Amino acid sequence: MQTTDTPDEKDTLHRLREGDYAAFNLIYDTYKRQLAKNLLRLLKDNDMADEALQDLFMKLWENREKIDPEQPIKAYLFRIAENLVYDRFRKASRDKEMRKHFLNTATELYSHIEEKLFDAENRTLLYKAIDQLPPKRREVVILCKIDGLSYEEAAQQLGVSVNAINDHIKKANAFFKQYFNPNTGLGLIVLVSAILQGI
């Protein structure tokens, strides 16, 4: 189980729970770029991604008292993002213009998310699997496959070569294939495969 990365973050989360707006702004400034990039990658539309980002931080503020300061806020934020994307794909199934947009710009992604996306149980199992990776490999997987950084961006951030990033991803892929045995639910296998391929 992952815990909060630093004592400073834990203190920030405690203050956020108590309604400290400065703590909220600190979290916003820290994670908005990663979240915005990930939402845009999934939604393929700047306006929808911006709207989803606003909704995400509104939900964070509204549900601040439910936050566990012992758990990393990044994972919590990305779970909210996943749910918001799922909600928009559900809306697209009822809205003609939204459906046309997704069919024109992201047919493969639309079909995948509509059928398989991110149920809570599968997310929990996936995060448990990621926790089993060596620390550096876990960090690479999170940066490249959860946060949406390119291999080049991750390499620059971690101070390693692109080849090293690629090697970590390949080894993580091999580990996941062994970790999720044939008895694992199909939805989770698809989810893991999608994440490792960058969706």
C-alpha angles and dihedrals in degrees: 000000000000118000132201109297099229140010087243091059091048090053090048091052092049089052091047091053088055092053099260105164092196089060089050091051091050092055090045093052092045099051108021095093095051092045094046091051092049093047092049091049090055102037099037091210127096096210094048091046091050091048091048091050091053091048090049095056091041088057090047091055095043092050098037093121090062094057117116107218089202092065126071111265092213093068090047092051094049091050089055089049091052091052092049091052090049090051091053093051090050089051089049090060088063101033116075097204094046091047090052090051094052093043091051099045108024112018095149094046092046093053093046096049094041091057107029114016127149110301113186097250093052092047090054092051092047093051089049089054092049089051089060093063121097110269097255093045091048090053092050093050092049093048096046104031105027103029093036100232118157118245088253093052092047091048091052093047093049096038095238136113125273088241089058090052091049091050092052091051093049092050091046089051091052091048093051092050089057095039095054102057125196090272091064115108117268092235092061093047090053091047093051092046091050093050093048090050092048089248 
